[in-house]
Coordinates of C-alpha atoms in Angstrom, one line a residue:
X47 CA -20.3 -20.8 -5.9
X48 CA -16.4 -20.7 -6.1
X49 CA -15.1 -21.9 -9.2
X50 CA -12.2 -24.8 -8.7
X51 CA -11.0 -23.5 -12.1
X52 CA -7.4 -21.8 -12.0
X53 CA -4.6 -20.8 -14.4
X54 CA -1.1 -21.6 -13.5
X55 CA 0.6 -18.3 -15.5
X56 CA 4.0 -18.5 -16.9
X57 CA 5.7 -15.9 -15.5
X58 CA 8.5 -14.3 -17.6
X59 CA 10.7 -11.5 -15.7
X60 CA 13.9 -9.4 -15.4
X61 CA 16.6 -9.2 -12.8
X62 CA 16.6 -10.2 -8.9
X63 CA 14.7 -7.5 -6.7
X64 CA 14.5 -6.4 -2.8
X65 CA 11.6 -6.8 -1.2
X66 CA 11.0 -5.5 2.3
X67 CA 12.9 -7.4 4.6
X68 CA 9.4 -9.4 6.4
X69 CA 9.1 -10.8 3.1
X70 CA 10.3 -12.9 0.9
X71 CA 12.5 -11.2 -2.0
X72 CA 9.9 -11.4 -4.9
X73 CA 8.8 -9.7 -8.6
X74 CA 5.9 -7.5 -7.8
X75 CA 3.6 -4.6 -8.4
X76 CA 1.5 -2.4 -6.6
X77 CA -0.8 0.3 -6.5
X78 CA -2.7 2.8 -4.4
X79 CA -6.4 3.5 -3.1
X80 CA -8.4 6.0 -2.3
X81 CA -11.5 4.7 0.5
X82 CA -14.6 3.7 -1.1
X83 CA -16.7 3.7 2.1
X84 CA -16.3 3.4 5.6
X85 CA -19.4 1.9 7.5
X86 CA -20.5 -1.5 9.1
X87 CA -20.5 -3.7 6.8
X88 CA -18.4 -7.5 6.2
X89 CA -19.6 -9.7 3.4
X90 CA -17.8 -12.5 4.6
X91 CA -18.4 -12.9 7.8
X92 CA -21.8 -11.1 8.3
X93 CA -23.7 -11.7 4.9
X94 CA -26.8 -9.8 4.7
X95 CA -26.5 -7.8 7.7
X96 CA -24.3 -5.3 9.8
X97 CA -21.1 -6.4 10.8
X98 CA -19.8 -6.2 14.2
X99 CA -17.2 -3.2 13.9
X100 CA -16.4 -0.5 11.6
X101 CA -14.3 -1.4 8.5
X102 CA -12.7 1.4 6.3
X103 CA -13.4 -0.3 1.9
X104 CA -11.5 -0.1 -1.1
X105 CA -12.1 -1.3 -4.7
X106 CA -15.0 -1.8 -6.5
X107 CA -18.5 0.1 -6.0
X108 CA -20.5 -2.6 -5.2
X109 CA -19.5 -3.3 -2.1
X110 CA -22.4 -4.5 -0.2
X111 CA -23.5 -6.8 3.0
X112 CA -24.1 -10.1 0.1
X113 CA -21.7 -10.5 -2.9
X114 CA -20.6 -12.6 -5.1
X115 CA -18.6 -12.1 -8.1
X116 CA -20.7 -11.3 -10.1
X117 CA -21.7 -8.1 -7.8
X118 CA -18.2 -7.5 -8.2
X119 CA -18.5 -7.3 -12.3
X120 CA -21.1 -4.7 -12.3
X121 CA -19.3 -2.1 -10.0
X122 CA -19.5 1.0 -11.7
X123 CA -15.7 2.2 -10.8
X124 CA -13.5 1.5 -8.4
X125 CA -11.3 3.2 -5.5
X126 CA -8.1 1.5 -6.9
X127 CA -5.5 2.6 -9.6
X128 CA -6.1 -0.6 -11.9
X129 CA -9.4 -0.4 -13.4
X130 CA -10.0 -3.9 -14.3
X131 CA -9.4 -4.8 -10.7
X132 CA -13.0 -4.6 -9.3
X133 CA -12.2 -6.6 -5.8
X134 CA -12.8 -5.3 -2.2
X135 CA -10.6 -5.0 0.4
X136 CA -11.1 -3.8 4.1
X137 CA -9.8 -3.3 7.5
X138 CA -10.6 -2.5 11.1
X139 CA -10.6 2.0 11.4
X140 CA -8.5 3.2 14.1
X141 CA -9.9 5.6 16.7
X142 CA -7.9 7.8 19.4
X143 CA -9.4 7.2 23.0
X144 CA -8.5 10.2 25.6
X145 CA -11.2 10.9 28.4
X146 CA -13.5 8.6 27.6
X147 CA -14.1 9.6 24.0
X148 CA -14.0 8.0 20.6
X149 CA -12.5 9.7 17.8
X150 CA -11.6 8.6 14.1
X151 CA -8.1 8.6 13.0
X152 CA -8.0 9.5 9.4
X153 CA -6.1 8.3 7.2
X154 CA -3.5 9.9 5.0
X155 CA -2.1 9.4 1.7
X156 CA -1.2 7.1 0.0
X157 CA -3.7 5.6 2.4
X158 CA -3.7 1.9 1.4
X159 CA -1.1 0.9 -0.9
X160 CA -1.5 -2.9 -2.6
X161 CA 1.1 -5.0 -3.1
X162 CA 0.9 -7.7 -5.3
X163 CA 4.3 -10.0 -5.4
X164 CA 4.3 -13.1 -7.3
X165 CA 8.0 -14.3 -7.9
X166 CA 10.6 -17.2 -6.3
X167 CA 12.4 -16.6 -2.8
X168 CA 15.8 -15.4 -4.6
X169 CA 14.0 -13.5 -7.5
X170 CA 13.6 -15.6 -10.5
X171 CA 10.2 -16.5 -12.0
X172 CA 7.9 -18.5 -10.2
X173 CA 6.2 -20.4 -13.3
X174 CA 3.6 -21.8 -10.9
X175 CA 1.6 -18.7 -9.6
X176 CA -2.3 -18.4 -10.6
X177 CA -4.5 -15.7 -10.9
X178 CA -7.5 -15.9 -8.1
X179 CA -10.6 -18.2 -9.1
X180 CA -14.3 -16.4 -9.4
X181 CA -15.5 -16.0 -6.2
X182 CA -12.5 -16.5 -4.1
X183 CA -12.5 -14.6 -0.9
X184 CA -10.1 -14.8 2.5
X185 CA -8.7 -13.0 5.4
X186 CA -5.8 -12.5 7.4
X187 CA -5.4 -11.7 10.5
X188 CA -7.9 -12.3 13.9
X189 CA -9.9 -10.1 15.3
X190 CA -10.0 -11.5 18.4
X191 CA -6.1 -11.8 19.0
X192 CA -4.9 -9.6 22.0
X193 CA -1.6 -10.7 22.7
X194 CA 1.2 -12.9 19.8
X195 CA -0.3 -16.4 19.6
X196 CA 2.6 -17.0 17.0
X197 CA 0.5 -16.1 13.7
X198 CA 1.9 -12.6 13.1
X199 CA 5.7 -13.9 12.7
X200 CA 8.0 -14.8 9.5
X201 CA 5.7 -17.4 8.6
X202 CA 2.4 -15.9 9.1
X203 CA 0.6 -12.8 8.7
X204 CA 3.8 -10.8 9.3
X205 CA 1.7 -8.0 10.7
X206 CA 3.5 -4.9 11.9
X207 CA 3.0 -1.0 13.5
X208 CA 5.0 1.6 12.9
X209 CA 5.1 5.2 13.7
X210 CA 6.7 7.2 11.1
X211 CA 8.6 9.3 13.5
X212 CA 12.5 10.3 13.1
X213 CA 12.2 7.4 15.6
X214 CA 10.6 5.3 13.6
X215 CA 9.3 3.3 16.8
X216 CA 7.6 -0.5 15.7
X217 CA 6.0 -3.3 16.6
X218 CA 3.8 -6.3 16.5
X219 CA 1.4 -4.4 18.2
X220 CA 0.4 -0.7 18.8
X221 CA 4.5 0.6 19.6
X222 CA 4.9 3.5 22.1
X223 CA 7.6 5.4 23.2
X224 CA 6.7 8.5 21.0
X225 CA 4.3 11.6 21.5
X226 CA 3.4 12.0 17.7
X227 CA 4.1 10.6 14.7
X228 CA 5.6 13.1 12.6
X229 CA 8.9 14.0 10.9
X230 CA 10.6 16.4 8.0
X231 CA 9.8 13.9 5.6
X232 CA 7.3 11.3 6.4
X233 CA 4.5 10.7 9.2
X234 CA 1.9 8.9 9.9
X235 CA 1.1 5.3 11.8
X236 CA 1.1 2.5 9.6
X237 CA -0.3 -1.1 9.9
X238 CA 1.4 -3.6 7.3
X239 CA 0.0 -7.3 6.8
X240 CA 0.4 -9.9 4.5
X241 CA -2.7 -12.3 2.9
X242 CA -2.2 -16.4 3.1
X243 CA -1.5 -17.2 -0.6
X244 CA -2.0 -21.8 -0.5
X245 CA -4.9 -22.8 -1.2
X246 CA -6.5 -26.0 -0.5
X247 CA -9.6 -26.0 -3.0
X248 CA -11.9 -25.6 -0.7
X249 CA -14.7 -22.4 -0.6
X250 CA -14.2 -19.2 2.4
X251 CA -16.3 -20.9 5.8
X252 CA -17.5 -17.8 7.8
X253 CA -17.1 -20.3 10.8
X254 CA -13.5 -21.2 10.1
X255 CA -12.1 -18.6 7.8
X256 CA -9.1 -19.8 8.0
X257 CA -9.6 -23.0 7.2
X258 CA -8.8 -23.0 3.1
X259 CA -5.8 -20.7 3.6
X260 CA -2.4 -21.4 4.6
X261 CA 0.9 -19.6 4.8
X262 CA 3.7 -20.8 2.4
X263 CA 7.1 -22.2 3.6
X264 CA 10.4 -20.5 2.5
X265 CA 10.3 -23.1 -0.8
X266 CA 9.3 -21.7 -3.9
X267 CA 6.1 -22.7 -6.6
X268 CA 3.4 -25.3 -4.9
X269 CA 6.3 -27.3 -3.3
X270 CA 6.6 -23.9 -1.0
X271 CA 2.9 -24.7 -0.1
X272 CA 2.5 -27.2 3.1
X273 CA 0.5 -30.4 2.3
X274 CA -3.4 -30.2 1.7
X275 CA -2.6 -26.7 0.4
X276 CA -1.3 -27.1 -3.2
X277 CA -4.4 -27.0 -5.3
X278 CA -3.0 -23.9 -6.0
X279 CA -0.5 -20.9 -5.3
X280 CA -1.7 -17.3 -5.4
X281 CA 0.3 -14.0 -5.5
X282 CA 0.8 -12.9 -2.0
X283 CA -1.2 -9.5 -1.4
X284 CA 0.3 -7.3 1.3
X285 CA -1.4 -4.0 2.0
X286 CA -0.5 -0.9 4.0
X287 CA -2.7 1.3 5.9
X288 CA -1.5 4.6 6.2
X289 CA -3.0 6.5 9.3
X290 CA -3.1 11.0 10.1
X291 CA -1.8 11.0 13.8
X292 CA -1.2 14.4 13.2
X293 CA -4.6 16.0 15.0
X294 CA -3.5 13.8 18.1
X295 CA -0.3 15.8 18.6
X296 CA 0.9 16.8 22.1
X297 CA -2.6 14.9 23.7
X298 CA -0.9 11.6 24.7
X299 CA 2.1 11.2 26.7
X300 CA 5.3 8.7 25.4
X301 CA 4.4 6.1 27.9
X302 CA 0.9 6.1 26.5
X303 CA -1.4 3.9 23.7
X304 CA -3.6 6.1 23.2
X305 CA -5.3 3.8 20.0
X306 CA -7.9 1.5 20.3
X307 CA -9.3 -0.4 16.5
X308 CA -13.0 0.0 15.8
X309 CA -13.5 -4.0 17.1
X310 CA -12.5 -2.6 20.8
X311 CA -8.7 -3.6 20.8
X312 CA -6.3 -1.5 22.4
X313 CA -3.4 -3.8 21.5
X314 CA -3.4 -3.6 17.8
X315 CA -2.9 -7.5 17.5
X316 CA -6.0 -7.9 16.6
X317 CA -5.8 -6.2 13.4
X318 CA -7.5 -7.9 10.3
X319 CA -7.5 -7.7 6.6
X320 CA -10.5 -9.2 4.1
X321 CA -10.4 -9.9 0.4
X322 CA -13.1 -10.7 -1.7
X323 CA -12.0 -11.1 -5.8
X324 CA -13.2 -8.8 -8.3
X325 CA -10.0 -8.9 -11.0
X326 CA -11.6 -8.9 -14.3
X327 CA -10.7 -12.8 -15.7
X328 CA -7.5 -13.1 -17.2
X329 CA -5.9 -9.8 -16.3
X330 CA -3.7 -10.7 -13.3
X331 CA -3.0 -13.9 -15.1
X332 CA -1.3 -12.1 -18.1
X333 CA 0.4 -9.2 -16.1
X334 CA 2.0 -12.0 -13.6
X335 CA 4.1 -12.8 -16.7
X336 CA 5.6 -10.0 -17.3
X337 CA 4.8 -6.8 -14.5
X338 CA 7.6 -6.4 -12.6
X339 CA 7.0 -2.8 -12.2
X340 CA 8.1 -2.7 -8.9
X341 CA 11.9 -3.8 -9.5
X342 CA 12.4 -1.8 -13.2
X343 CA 10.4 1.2 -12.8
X344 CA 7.9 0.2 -15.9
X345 CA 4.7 2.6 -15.5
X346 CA 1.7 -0.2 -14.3
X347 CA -0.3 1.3 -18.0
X348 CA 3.0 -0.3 -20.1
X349 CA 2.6 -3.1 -22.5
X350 CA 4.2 -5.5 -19.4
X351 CA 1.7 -4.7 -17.0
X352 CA -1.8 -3.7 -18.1
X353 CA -1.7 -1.9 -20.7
X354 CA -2.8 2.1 -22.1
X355 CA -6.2 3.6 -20.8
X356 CA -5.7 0.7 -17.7
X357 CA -5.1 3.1 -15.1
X358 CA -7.0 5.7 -13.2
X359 CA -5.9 9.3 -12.6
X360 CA -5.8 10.3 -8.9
X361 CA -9.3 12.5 -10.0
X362 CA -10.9 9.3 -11.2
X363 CA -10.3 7.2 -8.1
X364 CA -10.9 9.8 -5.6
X365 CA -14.4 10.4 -7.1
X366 CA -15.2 6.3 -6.7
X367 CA -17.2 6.4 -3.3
X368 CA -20.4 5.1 -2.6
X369 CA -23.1 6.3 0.4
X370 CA -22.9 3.7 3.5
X371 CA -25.4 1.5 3.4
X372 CA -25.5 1.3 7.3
X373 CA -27.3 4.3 9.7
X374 CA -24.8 4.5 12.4
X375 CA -22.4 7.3 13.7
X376 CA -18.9 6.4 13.1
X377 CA -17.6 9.7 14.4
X378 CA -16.3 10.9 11.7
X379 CA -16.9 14.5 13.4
X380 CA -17.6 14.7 16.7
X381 CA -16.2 12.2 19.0
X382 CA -18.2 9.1 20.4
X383 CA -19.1 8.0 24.1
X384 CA -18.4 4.5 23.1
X385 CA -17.0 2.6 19.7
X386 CA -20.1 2.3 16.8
X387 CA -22.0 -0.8 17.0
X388 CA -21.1 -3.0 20.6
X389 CA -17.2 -3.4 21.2
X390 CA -16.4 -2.7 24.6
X391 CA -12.8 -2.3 24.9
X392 CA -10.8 -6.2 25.6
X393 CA -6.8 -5.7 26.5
X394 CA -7.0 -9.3 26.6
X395 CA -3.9 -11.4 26.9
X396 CA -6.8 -13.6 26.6
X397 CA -9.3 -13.7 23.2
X398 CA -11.7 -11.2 22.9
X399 CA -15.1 -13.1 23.4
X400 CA -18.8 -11.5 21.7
X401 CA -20.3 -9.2 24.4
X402 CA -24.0 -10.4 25.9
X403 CA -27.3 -8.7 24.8
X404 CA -25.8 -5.9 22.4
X405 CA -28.2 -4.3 20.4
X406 CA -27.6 -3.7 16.4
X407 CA -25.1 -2.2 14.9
X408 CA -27.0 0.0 12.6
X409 CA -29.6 -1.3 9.6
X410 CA -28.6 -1.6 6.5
X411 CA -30.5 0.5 4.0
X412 CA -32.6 -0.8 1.1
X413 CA -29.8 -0.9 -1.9
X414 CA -32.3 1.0 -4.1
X415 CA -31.8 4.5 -1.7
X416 CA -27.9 4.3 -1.5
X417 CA -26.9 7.1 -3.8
X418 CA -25.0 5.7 -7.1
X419 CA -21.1 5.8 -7.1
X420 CA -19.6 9.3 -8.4
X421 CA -17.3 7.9 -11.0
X422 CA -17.1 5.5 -13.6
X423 CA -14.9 3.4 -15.2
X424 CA -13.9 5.5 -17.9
X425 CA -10.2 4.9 -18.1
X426 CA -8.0 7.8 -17.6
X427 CA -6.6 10.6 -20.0
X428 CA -3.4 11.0 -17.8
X429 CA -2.6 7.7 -16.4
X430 CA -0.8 6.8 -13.3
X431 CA 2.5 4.8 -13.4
X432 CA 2.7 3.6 -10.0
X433 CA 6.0 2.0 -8.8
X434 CA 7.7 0.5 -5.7
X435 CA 11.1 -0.2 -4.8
X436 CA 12.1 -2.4 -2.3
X437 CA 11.1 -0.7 1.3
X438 CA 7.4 0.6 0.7
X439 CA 8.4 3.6 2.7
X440 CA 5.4 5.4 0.6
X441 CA 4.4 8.9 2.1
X442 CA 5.8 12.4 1.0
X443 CA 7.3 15.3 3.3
X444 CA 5.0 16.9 5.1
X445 CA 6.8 20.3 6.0
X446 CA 6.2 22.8 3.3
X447 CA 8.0 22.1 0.1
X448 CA 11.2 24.6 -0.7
X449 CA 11.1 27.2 -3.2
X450 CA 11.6 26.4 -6.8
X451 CA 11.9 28.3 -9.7
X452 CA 9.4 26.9 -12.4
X453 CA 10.6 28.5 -15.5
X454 CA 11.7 25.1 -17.5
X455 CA 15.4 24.8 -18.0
X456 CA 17.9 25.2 -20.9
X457 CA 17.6 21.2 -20.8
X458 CA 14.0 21.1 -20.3
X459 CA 13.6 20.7 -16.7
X460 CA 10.8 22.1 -14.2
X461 CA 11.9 23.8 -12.2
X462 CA 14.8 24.9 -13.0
X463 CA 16.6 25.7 -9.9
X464 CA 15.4 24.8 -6.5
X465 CA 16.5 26.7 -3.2
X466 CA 17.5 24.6 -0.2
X467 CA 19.8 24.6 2.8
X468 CA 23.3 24.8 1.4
X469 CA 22.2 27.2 -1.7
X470 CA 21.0 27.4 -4.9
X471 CA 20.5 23.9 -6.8
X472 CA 19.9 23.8 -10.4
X473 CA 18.7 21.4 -13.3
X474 CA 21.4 19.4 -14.8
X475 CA 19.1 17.2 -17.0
X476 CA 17.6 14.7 -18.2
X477 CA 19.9 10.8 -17.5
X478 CA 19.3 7.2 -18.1
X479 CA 18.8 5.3 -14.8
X480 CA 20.5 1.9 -15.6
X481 CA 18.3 0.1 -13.8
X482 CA 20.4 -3.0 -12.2
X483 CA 21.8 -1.5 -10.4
X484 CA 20.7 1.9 -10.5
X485 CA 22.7 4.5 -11.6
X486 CA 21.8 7.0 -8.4
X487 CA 21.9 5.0 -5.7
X488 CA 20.7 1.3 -5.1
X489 CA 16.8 2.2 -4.4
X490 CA 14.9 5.2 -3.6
X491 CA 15.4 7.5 -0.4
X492 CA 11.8 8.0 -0.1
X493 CA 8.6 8.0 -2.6
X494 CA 4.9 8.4 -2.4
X495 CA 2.0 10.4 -3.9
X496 CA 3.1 13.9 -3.1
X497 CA 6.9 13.8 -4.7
X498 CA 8.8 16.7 -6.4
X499 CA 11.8 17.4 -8.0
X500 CA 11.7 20.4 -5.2
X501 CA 11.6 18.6 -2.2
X502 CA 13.6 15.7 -3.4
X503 CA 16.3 18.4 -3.5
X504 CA 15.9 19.3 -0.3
X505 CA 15.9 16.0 1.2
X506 CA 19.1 14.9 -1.0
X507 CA 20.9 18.5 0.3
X508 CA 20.0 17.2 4.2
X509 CA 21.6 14.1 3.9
X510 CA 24.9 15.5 2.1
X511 CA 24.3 13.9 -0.9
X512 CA 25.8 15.6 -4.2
X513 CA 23.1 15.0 -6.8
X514 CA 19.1 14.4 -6.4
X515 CA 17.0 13.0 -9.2
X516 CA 13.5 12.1 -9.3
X517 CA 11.8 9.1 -11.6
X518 CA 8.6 8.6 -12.9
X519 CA 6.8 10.8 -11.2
X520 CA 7.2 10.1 -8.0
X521 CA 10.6 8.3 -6.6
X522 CA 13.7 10.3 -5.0
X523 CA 17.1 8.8 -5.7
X524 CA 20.1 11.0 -3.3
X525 CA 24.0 10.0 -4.6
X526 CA 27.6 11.4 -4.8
X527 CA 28.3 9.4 -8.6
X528 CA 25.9 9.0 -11.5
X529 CA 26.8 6.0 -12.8
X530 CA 26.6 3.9 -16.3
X531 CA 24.1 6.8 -17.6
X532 CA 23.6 9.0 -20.3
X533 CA 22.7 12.7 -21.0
X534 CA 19.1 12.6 -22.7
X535 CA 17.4 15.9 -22.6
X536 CA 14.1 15.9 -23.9
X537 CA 12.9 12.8 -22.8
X538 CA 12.1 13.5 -19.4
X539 CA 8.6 14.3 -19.2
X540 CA 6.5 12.6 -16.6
X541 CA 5.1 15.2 -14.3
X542 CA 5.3 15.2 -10.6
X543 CA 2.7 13.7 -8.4
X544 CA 2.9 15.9 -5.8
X545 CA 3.1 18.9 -7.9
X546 CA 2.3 18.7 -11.8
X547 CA 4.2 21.8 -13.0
X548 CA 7.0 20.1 -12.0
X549 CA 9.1 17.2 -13.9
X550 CA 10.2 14.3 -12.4
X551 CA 12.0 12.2 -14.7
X552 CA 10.3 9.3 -16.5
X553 CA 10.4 5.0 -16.7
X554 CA 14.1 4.5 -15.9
X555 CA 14.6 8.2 -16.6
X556 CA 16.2 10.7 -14.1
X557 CA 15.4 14.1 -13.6
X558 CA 18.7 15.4 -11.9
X559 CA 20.1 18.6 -9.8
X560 CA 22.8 19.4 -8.5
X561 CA 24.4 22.4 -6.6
X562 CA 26.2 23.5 -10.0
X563 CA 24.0 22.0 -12.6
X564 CA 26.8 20.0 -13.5
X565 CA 26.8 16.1 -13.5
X566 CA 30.3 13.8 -13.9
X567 CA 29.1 10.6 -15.2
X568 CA 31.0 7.6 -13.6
X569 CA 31.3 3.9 -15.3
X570 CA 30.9 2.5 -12.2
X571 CA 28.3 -0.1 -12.0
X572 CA 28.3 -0.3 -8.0
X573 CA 28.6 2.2 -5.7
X574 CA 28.2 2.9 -2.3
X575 CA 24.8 4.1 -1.1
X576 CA 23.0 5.1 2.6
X577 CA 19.8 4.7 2.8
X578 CA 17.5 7.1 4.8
X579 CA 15.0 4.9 5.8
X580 CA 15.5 1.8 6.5
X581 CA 13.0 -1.2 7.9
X582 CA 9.8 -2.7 6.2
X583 CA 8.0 0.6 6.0

C-alpha cells in the first residue's frame, strides 16, 4: 500500500537559474540513462500481464508486470546514473512506417535524460518540496490523445517534438517540414514531457490515473498546488527521449510523418510517460536541500548532492539490462507487417478507442527463467558528474571530431593544440569559471555525453567566437572575453566524456583555447553572449 507518510525538505540553495523556457525557472539536477529493457510490459496499468504496446524502461532491474516498492529495493543495479535511485520509468518506442512496414527507431545518446527541478518560480528555495512516499507511482500524458485537448500546454504536460535539424523544426506533435534530422553538431528527434507534481493523498487508480495528480499553478510551495491537491508537492520530473533518425535518411519526403509510436499513433500527441518510485528513503529528501547541480556546475557525487561512490560510470550503467520478460517481436531487426501486440494505426482527431477481438500481446515468462541483470550496484571507481544548464540541448556533434594533438600542454592541457577551420588552436589553460554569471559566456553552447575539448574548438571557431573552454567533463562554453577568472593550471583534471584522453576542465573550472594560446582576462562581470541553440531542447 502507498504510504501517506511524506517529508517536507528544507531546501537550502545558491543563486537564481534558467530553466528551459516551457518551464518554470527552478534549482535542479539531472542525470542520464541507459535502457534497461524494451518489451510489453506496464505495471501500472496492466498488473500481472502484457501491456497493450511496447514501452522502452529505465532504472531499476526489477522491473516487472507486478511491483511494489519493495520490488523496487531489491533491484540488483540500475540503468540510471544515481545508484540509490532504483525507480522505473518508461515510454511509448517509436517506429518508422514506409510501405507498410514497421521498424524500430533507436534511440541515441544521451537517450533519456532526467530532470529533477525542485525550486520557486523566480529561483529561490522552495522550503515546501518532499521527497516521493513508498509506493508512489503516476503518469503523464494519454495514450489515447490524437489531436491538443488542452493538456500538453503551459499548464500541463508541456509535451513537445523536436527535430534536431539546423532547422530545428517543433511541435506539440510529430513536426515535419524536414527530410532528416541531422546537423554538424546535434541530431536526433526528441520527445520532452513534464510529470504532474500535486498530490492529493490519494493511491495511482489504473481506471483513472490521473485522478491523484494535478498540475501546479504559476505560485510557488503547496499554495502553487490547486485545491484538493496540497497533501503534498513533489519535485517536478521532466524527461527527454532522445531518438536515431539517422537510418531513416533520404526515405521520407519533407511533407511527410513518416513516425507512428508503438500504441498505433501517428500524431505523436499521444505520447506517455510512467513513474513508479524506487529512490532509496531519504536520499532525494537530503539532496533537495542543497543539489543545485544543474545551475553551479557541482559534480552530482559532491557533498551537495549525493555524495562519493553515488554515481555510476557510463560502463556500470550500460551493463544494467535485464532479458524481456514478454515473447514478442518488437522488430528490433527486421521490420514488422503490423506494430507488436494489437495497435492498428488511429490518426484520430477523435480518441483512440481498444480494438475488438485482439489476441495477446505476448506471455510473460515465468520470473525464474528471465536471465539475472549484468551489473550490480557496486558504485563506481570513476564517477560521473553530470550537469545541466539551462536549455537541455544534450547531444554531441555527430560529424567526425577534428584533429587534436594529445601531447598534454606546458599548462597541463590534453590536447594541446586542436586543428580547426581558421588554423591552429592551442591550450591556454586551466581558469576559474565564476559561476553567476559565468565567466565564458552566460550558459553552455552545447553539452552531452560525447563532448571534447576538440570539438568544442571546432564549434566555438564556427561561430566566430575567440576562446572555447570546456567544464566538467562535458559542457562547451564559446566567448570573445573571459571574465572575473583566474589562471589555475593544474587543477583542471576532469576527463572528457566523449573522449577520456582528453581534459575538459573541472566543477566551475575551464579548460580554455584559443587561436594563440593566449587569454586577456577581463573584470567584467556581464557580457554579451549568442547562443547557438536556442528553444527548450
Amino acid at each position: 500500500m502507498l504510504s501517506n507518510t511524506v517529508n517536507a525538505p528544507a531546501l537550502a540553495f545558491l543563486a537564481a537559474l534558467a530553466t528551459p523556457a516551457f518551464a518554470q525557472r527552478a534549482a535542479y539536477f539531472t542525470f542520464g540513462s541507459s535502457a534497461l529493457v524494451t518489451e510489453s510490459l506496464d505495471p501500472l496499468l496492466s498488473p500481472g500481464t502484457t501491456s497493450t504496446h511496447v514501452h522502452s524502461v529505465i532504472g531499476g532491474s526489477a522491473f516487472s508486470s507486478s511491483m511494489d516498492f519493495g520490488s523496487t529495493q531489491s533491484s540488483k543495479c540500475t540503468s540510471v546514473d544515481i545508484i540509490a535511485d532504483k525507480s522505473n520509468y518508461w515510454m511509448p518506442n517509436l517506429y518508422f512506417h514506409k510501405g507498410g512496414k514497421f521498424t524500430r527507431v533507436p534511440e541515441i545518446s544521451p537517450k533519456h535524460k532526467v530532470y529533477y527541478k525542485f525550486g520557486k518560480g523566480d529561483g529561490s528555495p522552495d522550503l515546501e518540496r518532499s521527497e516521493f512516499p513508498q509506493g508512489f507511482r503516476m503518469m503523464a500524458g494519454n495514450s489515447n490523445l490524437r489531436s491538443d485537448d488542452g493538456s500538453m500546454g503551459t499548464g500541463g504536460n508541456q509535451l513537445n517534438w523536436q527535430c534536431h535539424s539546423s532547422g530545428g523544426q517543433r511541435a506539440t506533435g510529430f513536426p515535419s517540414g524536414f527530410t532528416d534530422c541531422n546537423s554538424a553538431y546535434i541530431g536526433g528527434l526528441a520527445a520532452t514531457m513534464r510529470f504532474p507534481s500535486c498530490w492529493n493523498g490519494q493511491d495511482f487508480n489504473k481506471d483513472a490515473p490521473m485522478a491523484h495528480m494535478s498540475y501546479p499553478t504559476n505560485r510557488d510551495g503547496l499554495a502553487g498546488c490547486p485545491a484538493g491537491f496540497n497533501k503534498a508537492r513533489f519535485p517536478e520530473i521532466m524527461i527527454e527521449y532522445w531518438l536515431d533518425t539517422k537510418p531513416f535518411d533520404g526515405q521520407y519526403g519533407a511533407n511527410e510523418v513518416p513516425w507512428v509510436l508503438s500504441n498505433g499513433d501517428p500524431t505523436g500527441y499521444g505520447f506517455h510517460m510512467d513513474f513508479l518510485n524506487g529512490w532509496q528513503p531519504g536520499v532525494l529528501a537530503k539532496a533537495m536541500k542543497t543539489c543545485n547541480a544543474g545551475n553551479t556546475g557541482l559534480g552530482l557525487d559532491e557533498p551537495q548532492c549525493f555524495g562519493a561512490g553515488s554515481i555510476q560510470s557510463g560502463a556500470q550503467k550500460d551493463a544494467c539490462t535485464i532479458a524481456p520478460s514478454v515473447n514478442e517481436d518488437i522488430g528490433a531487426t527486421t521490420p514488422l507487417n503490423a506494430l507488436p501486440g494489437c495497435n492498428p494505426i488511429q490518426p484520430g482527431p477523435g480518441l483512440a478507442t481498444k480494438p475488438a477481438n485482439c489476441a495477446v500481446a505476448g506471455k510473460v515468462a515465468d520470473p525464474t527463467s528471465v536471465a539475472a541483470p549484468v551489473a550490480s550496484t557496486t558504485a563506481a571507481s570513476d564517477p560521473v558528474t553530470t550537469t545541466a544548464p539551462s536549455d537541455p540541448v544534450t547531444t554531441a556533434p555527430s560529424d567526425p571530431a577534428p584533429s587534436g594533438t594529445n601531447d598534454p600542454s606546458e599548462s597541463g592541457q590534453s590536447p594541446a593544440s586542436v586543428n580547426s577551420k581558421s588554423g591552429v588552436w592551442k591550450a591556454a589553460g586551466c581558469f576559474r569559471d565564476a559561476l553567476n554569471p559565468r565567466s565564458l559566456g552566460q550558459q553552455p553552447e552545447w553539452w552531452g555525453a560525447q563532448i571534447t575539448s576538440s570539438n568544442c574548438v571546432a564549434h566555438c571557431d564556427s561561430i566566430g567566437a575567440k576562446y572555447a573552454g570546456t567544464e566538467n567533463g562535458g559542457q562547451c562554453f564559446c566567448g570573445n572575453q573571459l571574465n572575473k577568472s583566474a589562471k589555475v593550471d593544474g587543477k583542471c583534471t576532469a576527463k572528457c566524456n566523449g573522449d577520456a584522453s582528453e581534459i575538459c576542465g573541472g566543477p566551475a573550472l575551464l579548460s580554455v583555447y584559443s587561436l594563440d594560446g593566449t587569454v586577456a582576462l577581463s573584470k567584467r562581470t556581464h557580457q554579451r553572449h549568442s547562443r547557438h541553440f536556442k528553444g527548450i531542447l
